[in-house]
Coordinates of N, CA and C in Angstrom, one line a residue:
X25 N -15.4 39.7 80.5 CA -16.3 38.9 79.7 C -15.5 37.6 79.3
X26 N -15.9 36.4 79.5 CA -15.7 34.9 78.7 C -14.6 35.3 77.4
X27 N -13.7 35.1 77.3 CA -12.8 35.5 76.1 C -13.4 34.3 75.0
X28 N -13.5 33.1 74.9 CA -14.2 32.6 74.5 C -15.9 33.0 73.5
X29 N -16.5 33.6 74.3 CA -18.1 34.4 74.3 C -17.7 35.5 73.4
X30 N -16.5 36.2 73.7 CA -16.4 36.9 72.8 C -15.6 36.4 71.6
X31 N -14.9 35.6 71.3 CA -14.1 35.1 70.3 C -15.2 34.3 69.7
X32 N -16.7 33.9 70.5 CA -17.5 33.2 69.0 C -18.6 34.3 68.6
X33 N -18.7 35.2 69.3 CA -19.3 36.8 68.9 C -18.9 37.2 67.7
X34 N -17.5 37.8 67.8 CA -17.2 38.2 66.5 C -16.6 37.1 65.3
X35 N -16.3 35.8 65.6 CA -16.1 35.1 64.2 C -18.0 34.6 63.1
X36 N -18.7 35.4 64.5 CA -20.2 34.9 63.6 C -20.4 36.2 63.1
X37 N -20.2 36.9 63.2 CA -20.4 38.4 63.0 C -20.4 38.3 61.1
X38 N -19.6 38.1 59.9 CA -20.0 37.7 59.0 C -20.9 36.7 58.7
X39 N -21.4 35.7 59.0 CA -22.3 34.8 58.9 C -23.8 35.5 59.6
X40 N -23.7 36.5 60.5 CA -25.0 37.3 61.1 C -25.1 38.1 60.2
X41 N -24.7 39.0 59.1 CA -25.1 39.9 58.2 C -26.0 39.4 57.4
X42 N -25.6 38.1 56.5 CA -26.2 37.3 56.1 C -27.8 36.4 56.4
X43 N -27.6 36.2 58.0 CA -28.6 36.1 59.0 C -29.6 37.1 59.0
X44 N -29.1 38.4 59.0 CA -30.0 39.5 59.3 C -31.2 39.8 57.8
X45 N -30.1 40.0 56.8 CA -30.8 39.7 55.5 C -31.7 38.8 55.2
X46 N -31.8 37.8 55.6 CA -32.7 36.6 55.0 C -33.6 36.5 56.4
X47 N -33.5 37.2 57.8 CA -34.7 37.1 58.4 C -35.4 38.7 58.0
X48 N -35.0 39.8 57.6 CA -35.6 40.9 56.8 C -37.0 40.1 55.8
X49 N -36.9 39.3 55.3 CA -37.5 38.5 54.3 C -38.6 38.3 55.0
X50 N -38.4 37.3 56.0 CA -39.4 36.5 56.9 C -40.5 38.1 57.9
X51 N -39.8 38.9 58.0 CA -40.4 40.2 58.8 C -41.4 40.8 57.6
X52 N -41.6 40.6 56.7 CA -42.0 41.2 55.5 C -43.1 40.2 55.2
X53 N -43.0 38.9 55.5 CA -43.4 38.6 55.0 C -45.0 38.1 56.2
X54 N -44.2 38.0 57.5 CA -45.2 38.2 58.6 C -46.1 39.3 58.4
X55 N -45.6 40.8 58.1 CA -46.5 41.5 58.1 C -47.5 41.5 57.4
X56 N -47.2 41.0 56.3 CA -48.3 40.9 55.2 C -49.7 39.9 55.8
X57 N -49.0 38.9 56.4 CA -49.8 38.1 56.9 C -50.7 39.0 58.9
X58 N -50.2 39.9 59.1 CA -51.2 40.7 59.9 C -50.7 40.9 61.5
X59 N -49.3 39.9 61.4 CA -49.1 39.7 62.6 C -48.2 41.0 63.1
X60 N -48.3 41.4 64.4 CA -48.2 42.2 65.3 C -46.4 42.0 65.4
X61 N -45.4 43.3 65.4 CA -44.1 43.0 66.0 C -43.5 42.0 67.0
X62 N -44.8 42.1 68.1 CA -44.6 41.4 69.4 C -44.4 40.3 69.8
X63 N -45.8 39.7 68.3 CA -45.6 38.7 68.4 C -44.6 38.0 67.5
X64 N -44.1 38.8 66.2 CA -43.2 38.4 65.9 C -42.0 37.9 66.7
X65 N -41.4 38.6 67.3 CA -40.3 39.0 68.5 C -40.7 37.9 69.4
X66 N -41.7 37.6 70.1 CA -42.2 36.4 70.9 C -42.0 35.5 69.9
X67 N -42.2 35.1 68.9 CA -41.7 33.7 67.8 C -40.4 33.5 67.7
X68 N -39.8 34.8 67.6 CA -38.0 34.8 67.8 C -37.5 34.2 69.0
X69 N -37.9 35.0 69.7 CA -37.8 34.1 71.0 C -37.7 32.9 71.6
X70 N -39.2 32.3 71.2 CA -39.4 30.9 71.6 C -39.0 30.1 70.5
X71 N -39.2 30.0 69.4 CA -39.0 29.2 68.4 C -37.1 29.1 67.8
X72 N -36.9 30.4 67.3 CA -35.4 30.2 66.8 C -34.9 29.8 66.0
X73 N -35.5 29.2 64.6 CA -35.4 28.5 64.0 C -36.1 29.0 62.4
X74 N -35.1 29.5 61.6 CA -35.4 30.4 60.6 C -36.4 29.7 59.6
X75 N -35.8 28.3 59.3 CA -36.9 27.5 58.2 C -38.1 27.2 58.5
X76 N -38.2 26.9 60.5 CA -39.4 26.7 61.0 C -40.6 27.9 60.7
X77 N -39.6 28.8 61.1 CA -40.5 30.0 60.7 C -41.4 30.3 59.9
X78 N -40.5 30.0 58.9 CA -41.3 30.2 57.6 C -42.1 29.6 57.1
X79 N -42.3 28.2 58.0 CA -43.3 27.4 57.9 C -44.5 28.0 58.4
X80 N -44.2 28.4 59.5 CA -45.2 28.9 60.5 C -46.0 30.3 59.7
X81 N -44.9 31.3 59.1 CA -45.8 32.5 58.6 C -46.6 31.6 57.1
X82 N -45.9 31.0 56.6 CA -46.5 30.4 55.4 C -47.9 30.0 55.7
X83 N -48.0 29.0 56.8 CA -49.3 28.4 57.5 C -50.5 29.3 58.4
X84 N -49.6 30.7 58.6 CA -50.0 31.3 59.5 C -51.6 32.3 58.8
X85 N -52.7 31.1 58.6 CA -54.0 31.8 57.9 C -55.3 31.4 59.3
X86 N -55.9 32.9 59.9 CA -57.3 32.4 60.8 C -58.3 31.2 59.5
X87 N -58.8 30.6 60.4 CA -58.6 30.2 61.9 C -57.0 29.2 61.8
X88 N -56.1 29.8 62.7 CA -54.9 29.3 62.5 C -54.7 27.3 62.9
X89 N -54.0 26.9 62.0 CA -54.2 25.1 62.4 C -52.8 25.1 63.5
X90 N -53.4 25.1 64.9 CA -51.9 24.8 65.9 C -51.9 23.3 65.6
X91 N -52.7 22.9 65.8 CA -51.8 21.0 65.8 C -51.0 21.2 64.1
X92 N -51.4 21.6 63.1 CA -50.7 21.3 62.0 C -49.6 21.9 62.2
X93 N -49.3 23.1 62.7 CA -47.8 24.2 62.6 C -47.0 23.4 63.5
X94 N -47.6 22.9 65.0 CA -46.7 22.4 65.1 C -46.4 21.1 65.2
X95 N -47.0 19.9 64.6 CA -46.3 19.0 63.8 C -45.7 19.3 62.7
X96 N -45.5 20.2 62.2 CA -44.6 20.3 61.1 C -43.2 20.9 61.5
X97 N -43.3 22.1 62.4 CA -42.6 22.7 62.5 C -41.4 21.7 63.3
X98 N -42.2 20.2 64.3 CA -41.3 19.2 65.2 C -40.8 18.3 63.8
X99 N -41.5 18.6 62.3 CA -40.6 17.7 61.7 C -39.4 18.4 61.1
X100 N -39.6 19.3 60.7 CA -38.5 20.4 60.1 C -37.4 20.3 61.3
X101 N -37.9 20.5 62.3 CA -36.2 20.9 63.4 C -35.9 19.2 64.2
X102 N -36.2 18.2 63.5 CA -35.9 17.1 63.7 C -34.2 17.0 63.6
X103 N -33.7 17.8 62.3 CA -32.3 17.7 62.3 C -31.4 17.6 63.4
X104 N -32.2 19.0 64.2 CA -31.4 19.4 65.9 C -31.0 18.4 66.5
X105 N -31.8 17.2 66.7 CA -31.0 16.0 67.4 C -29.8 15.5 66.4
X106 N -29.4 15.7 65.7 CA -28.2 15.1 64.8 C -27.1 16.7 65.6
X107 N -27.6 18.1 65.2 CA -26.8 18.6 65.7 C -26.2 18.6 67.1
X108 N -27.4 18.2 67.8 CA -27.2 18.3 69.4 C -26.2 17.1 69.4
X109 N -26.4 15.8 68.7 CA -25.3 14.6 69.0 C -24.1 15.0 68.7
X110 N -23.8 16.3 67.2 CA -22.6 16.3 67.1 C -21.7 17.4 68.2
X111 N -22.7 17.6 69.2 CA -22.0 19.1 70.0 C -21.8 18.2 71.7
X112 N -21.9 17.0 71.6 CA -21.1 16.0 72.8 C -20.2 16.1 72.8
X113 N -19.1 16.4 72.0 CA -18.0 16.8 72.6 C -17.4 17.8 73.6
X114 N -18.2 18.9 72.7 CA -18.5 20.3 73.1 C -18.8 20.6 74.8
X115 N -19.7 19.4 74.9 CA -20.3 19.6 76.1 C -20.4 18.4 77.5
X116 N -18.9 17.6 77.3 CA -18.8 16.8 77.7 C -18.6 17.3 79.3
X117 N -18.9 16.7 80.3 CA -18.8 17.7 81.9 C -19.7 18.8 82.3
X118 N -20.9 18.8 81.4 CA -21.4 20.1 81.8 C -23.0 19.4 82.2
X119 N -23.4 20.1 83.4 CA -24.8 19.8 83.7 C -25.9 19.9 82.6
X120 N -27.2 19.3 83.2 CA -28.1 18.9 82.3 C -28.5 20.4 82.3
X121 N -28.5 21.3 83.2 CA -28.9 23.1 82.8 C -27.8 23.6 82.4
X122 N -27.3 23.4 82.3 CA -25.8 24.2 81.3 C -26.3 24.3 80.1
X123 N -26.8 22.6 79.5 CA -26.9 22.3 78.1 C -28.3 22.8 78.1
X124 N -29.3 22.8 78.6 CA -30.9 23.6 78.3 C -30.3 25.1 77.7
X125 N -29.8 25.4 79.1 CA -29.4 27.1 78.7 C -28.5 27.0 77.5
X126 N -27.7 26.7 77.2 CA -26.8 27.1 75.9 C -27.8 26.6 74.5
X127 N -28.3 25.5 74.7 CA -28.6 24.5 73.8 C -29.8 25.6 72.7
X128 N -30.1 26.7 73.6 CA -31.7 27.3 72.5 C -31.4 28.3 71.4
X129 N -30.0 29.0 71.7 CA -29.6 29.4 70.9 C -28.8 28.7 70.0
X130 N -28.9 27.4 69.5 CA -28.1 26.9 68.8 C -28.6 26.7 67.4
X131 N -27.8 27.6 66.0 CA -29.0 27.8 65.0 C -28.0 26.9 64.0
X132 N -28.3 26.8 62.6 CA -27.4 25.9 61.3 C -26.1 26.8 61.5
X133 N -26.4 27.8 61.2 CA -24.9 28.9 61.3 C -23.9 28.8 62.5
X134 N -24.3 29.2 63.8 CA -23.1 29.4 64.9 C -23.1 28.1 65.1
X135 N -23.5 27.0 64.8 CA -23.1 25.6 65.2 C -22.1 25.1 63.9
X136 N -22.3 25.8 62.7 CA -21.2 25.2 61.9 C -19.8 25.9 62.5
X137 N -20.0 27.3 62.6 CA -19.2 28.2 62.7 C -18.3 27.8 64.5
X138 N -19.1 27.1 65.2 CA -18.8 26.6 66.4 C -17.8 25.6 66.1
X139 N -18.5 24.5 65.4 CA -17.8 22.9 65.2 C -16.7 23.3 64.5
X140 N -16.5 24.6 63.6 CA -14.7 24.6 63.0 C -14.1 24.6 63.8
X141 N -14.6 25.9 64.9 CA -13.2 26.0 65.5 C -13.3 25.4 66.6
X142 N -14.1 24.5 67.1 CA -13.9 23.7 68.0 C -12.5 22.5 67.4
X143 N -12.8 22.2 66.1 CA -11.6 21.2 65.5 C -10.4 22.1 65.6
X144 N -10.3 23.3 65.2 CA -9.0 23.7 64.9 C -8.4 24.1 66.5
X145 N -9.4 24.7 67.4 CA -8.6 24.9 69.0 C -8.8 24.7 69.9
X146 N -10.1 23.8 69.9 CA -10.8 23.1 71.3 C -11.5 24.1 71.6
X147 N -12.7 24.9 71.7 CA -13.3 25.7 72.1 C -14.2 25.1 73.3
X148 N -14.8 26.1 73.9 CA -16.0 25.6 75.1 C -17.2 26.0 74.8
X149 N -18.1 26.0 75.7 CA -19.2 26.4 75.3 C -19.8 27.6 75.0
X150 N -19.1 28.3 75.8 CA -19.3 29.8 75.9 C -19.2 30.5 74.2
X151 N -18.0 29.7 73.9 CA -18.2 30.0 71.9 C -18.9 30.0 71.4
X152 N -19.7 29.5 72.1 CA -21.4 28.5 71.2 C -21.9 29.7 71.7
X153 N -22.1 29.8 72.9 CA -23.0 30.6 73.4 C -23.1 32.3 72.6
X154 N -21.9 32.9 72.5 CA -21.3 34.3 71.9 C -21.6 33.7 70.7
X155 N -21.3 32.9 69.5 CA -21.5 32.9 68.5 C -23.2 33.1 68.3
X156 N -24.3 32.3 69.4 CA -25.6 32.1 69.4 C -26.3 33.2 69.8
X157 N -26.0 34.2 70.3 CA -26.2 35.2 70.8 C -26.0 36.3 69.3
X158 N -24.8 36.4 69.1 CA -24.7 37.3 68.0 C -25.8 36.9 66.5
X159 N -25.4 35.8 66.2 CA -27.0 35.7 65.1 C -28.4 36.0 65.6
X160 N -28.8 35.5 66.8 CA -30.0 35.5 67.5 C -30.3 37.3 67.0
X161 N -29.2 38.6 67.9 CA -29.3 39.9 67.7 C -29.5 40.0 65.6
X162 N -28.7 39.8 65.2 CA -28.9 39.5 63.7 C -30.2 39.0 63.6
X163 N -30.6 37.9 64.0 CA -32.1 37.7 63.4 C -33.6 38.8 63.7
X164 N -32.9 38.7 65.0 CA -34.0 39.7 65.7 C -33.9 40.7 64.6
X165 N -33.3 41.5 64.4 CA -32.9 43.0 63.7 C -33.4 43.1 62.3
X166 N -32.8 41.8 62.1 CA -33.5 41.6 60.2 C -35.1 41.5 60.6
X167 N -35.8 40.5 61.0 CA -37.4 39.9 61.4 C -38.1 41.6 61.7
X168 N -37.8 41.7 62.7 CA -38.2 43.4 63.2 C -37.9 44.8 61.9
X169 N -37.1 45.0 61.2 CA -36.9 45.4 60.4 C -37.7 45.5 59.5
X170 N -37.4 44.2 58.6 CA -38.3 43.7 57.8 C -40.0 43.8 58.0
X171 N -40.1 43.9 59.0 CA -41.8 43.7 59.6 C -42.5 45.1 59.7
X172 N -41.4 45.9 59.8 CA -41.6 48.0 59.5 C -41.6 48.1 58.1
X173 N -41.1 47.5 57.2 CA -41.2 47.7 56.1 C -42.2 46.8 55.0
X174 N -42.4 45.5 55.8 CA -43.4 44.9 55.8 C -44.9 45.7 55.2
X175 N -45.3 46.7 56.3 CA -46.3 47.1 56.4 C -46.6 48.8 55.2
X176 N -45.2 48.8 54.4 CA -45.5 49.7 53.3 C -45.3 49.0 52.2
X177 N -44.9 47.3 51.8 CA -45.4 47.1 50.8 C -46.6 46.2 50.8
X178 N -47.6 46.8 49.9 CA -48.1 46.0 49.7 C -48.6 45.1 49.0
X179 N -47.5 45.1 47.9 CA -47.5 43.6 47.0 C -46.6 42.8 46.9
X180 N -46.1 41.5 48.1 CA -44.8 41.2 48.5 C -44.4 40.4 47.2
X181 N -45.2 40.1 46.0 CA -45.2 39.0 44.9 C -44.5 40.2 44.1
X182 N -44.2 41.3 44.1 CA -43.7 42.2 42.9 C -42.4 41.9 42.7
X183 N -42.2 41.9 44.5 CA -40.5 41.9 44.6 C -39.9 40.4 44.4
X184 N -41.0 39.5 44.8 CA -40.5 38.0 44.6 C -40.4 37.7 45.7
X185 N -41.3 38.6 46.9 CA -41.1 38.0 48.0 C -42.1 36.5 48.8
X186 N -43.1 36.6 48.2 CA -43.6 35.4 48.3 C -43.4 34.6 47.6
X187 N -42.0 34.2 47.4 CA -41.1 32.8 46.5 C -40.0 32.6 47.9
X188 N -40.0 33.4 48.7 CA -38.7 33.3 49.4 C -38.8 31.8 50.2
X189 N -40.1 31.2 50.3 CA -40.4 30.3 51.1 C -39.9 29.4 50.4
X190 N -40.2 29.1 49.1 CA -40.0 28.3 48.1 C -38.6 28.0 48.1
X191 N -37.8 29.0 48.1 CA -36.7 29.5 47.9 C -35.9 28.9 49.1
X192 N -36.4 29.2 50.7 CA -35.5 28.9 51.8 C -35.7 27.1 51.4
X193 N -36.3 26.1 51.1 CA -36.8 25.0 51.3 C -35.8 24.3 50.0
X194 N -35.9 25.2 48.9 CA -34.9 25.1 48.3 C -33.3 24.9 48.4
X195 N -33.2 25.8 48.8 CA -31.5 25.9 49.6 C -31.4 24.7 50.5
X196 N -32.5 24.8 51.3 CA -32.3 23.7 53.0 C -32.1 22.1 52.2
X197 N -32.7 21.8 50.8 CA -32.4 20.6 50.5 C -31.6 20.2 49.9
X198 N -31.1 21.3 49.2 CA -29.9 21.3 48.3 C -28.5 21.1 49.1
X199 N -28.8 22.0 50.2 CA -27.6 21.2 51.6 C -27.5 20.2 51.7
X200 N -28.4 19.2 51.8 CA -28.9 18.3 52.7 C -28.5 16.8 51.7
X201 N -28.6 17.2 50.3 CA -28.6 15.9 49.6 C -26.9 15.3 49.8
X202 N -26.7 14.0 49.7 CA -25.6 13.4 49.9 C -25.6 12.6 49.1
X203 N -26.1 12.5 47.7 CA -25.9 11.8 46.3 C -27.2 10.6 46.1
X204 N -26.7 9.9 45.4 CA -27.6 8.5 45.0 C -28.7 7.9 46.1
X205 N -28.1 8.1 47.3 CA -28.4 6.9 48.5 C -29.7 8.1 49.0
X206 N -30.3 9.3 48.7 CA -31.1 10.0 48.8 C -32.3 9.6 48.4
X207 N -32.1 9.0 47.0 CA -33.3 9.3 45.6 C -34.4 8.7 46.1
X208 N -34.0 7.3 46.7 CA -35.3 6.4 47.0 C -36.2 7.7 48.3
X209 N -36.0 7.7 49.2 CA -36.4 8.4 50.3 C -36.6 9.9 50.0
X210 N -36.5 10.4 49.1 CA -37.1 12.1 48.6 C -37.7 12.1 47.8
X211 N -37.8 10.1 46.9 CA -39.0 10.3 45.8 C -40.1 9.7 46.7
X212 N -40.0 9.3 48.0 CA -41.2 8.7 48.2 C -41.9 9.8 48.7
X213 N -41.2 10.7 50.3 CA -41.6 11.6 49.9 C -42.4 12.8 49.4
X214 N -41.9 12.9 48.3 CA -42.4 14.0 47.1 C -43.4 13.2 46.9
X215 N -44.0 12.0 46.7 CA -45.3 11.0 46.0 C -46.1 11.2 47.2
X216 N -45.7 10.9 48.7 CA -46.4 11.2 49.8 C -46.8 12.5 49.8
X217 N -46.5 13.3 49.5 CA -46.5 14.7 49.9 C -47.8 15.6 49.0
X218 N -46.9 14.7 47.4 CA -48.3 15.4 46.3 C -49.7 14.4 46.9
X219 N -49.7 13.3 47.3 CA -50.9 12.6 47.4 C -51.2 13.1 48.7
X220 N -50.9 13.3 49.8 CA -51.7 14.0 50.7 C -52.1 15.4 50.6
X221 N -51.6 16.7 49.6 CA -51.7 17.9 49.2 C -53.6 17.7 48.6
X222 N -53.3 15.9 47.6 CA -54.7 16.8 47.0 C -55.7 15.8 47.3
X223 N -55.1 14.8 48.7 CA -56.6 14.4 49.7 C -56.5 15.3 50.6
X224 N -55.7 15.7 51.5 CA -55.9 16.0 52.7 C -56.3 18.2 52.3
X225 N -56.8 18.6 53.5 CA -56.8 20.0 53.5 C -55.8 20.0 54.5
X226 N -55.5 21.6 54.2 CA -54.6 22.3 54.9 C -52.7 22.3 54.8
X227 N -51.9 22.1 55.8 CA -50.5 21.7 55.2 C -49.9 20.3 55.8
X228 N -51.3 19.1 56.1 CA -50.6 17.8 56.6 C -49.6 17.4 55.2
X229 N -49.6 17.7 54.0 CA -49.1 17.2 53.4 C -47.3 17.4 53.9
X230 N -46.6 18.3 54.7 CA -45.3 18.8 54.8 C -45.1 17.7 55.9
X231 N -46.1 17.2 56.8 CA -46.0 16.6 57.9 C -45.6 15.0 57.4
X232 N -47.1 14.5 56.6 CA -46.7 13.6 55.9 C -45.8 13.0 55.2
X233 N -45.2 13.8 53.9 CA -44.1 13.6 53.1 C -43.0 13.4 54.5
X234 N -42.1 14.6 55.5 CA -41.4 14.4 56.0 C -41.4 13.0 56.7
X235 N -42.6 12.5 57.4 CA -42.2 11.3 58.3 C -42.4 10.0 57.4
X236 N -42.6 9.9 56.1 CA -43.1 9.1 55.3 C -41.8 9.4 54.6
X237 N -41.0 9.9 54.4 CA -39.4 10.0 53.6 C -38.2 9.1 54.6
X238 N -38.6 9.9 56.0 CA -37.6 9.8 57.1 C -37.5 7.8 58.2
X239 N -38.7 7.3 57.8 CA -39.2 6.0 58.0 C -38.8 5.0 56.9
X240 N -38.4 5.9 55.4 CA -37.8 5.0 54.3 C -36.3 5.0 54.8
X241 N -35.6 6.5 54.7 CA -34.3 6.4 54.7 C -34.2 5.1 56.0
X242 N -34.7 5.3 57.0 CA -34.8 4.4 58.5 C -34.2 3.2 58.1
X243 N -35.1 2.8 57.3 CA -35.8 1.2 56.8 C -34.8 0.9 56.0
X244 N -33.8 1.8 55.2 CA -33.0 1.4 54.3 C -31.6 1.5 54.9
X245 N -31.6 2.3 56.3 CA -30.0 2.2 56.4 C -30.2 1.0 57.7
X246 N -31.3 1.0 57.9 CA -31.1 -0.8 59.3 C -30.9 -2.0 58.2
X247 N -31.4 -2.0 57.2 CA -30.6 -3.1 56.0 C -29.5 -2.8 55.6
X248 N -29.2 -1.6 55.6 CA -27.5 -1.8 55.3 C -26.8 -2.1 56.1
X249 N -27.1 -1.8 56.9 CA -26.0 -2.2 58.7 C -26.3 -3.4 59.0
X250 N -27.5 -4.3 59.0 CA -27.3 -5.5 59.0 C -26.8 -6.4 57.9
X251 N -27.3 -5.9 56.6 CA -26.3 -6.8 55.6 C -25.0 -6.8 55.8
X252 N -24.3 -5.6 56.8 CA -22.9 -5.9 56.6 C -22.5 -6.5 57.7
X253 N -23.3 -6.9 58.3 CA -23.2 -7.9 60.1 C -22.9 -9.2 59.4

């Protein structure tokens, strides 16, 4: 086996416990909502992407809105292209299928856990790949888990489990802030977001606020780069 594949296997191996735990949540919380293992496991699959998720089970009410889930869910994993630019090093020499195939397992976790030790010893892809592989098994395990146990509780609000959504979106932005130069572009935002919540039905408001936040920050960093021309 890839010494590599296995050297990013087991340094994600702490960061997958953690993974497994917080997709247990998301399995629990699908069930409640009615959905089948299968298809849970088929969402693991094709999707990959823990926050998206939870968009998806959050929104996930017949008659289901596909155009809404997935404009929202393409604004939430908009980040990916910032990760994918920072993993050109990573992947400099490698065919355009090399990078499809490695690229879907690529989650917040084995990509931080990738980029360290790419700085500290030049790693290849295969790291990525072992590290992306071992959360993926961690996610699966927690989601599937969670989704058996899912179906014996039946009041997920006792335990505080329908706050977790609240909670993951919480965390994701608390990452994400980078001081002062934020405020204009997350209060617009949050003003877009409350005003389309109580015109619009359904969840255009996550769609809205996101591309109506992401169009300010835009607007405000092509003036700063030209003011300094």
């Amino acid at each position: 086996m890839n010494r590599n594949f296995t050297s990013g296997f087991v340094a994600s191996l702490p960061v997958a416990a953690s993974v497994s735990a917080y997709g247990s949540v998301l399995g629990v919380l699908a069930a409640q909502k009615m959905l089948l293992w299968t298809e849970l496991l088929f969402m693991n699959l094709t999707v990959f992407a823990g926050s998206a998720q939870f968009v998806m089970i959050d929104m996930w009410n017949p008659p289901l809105p596909i155009l809404e889930i997935t404009l929202a869910v393409l604004v939430i994993n908009l980040r990916y292209l910032l990760i994918g630019a920072s993993l050109r090093p990573l992947f400099q020499g490698t065919s355009l299928k090399h990078k499809f195939a490695f690229m879907h397992l690529v989650g917040d976790e084995n990509w931080a856990v990738t980029m360290a030790a790419y700085y500290r010893e030049k790693v290849n892809t295969y790291y990525l790949l072992g590290s992306g592989v071992c959360v993926f098994i961690a996610w699966c395990t927690g989601t599937l888990l969670g989704h058996s146990l899912g179906t014996a509780i039946r009041n997920p609000e006792v335990y505080a489990l329908d706050f977790a959504f609240i909670a993951v979106f919480t965390a994701l932005a608390v990452s994400m802030w980078k001081g002062k130069q934020n405020i204009v572009p997350w209060l617009i935002a949050a003003l877009l977001s409350i005003a389309a919540e109580k015109i619009l039905p359904g969840k255009w408001y996550i769609l809205i606020g996101g591309v109506g936040g992401a169009m300010v920050e835009a607007l405000l960093y092509r003036e700063k780069t030209h003011g300094t021309d």
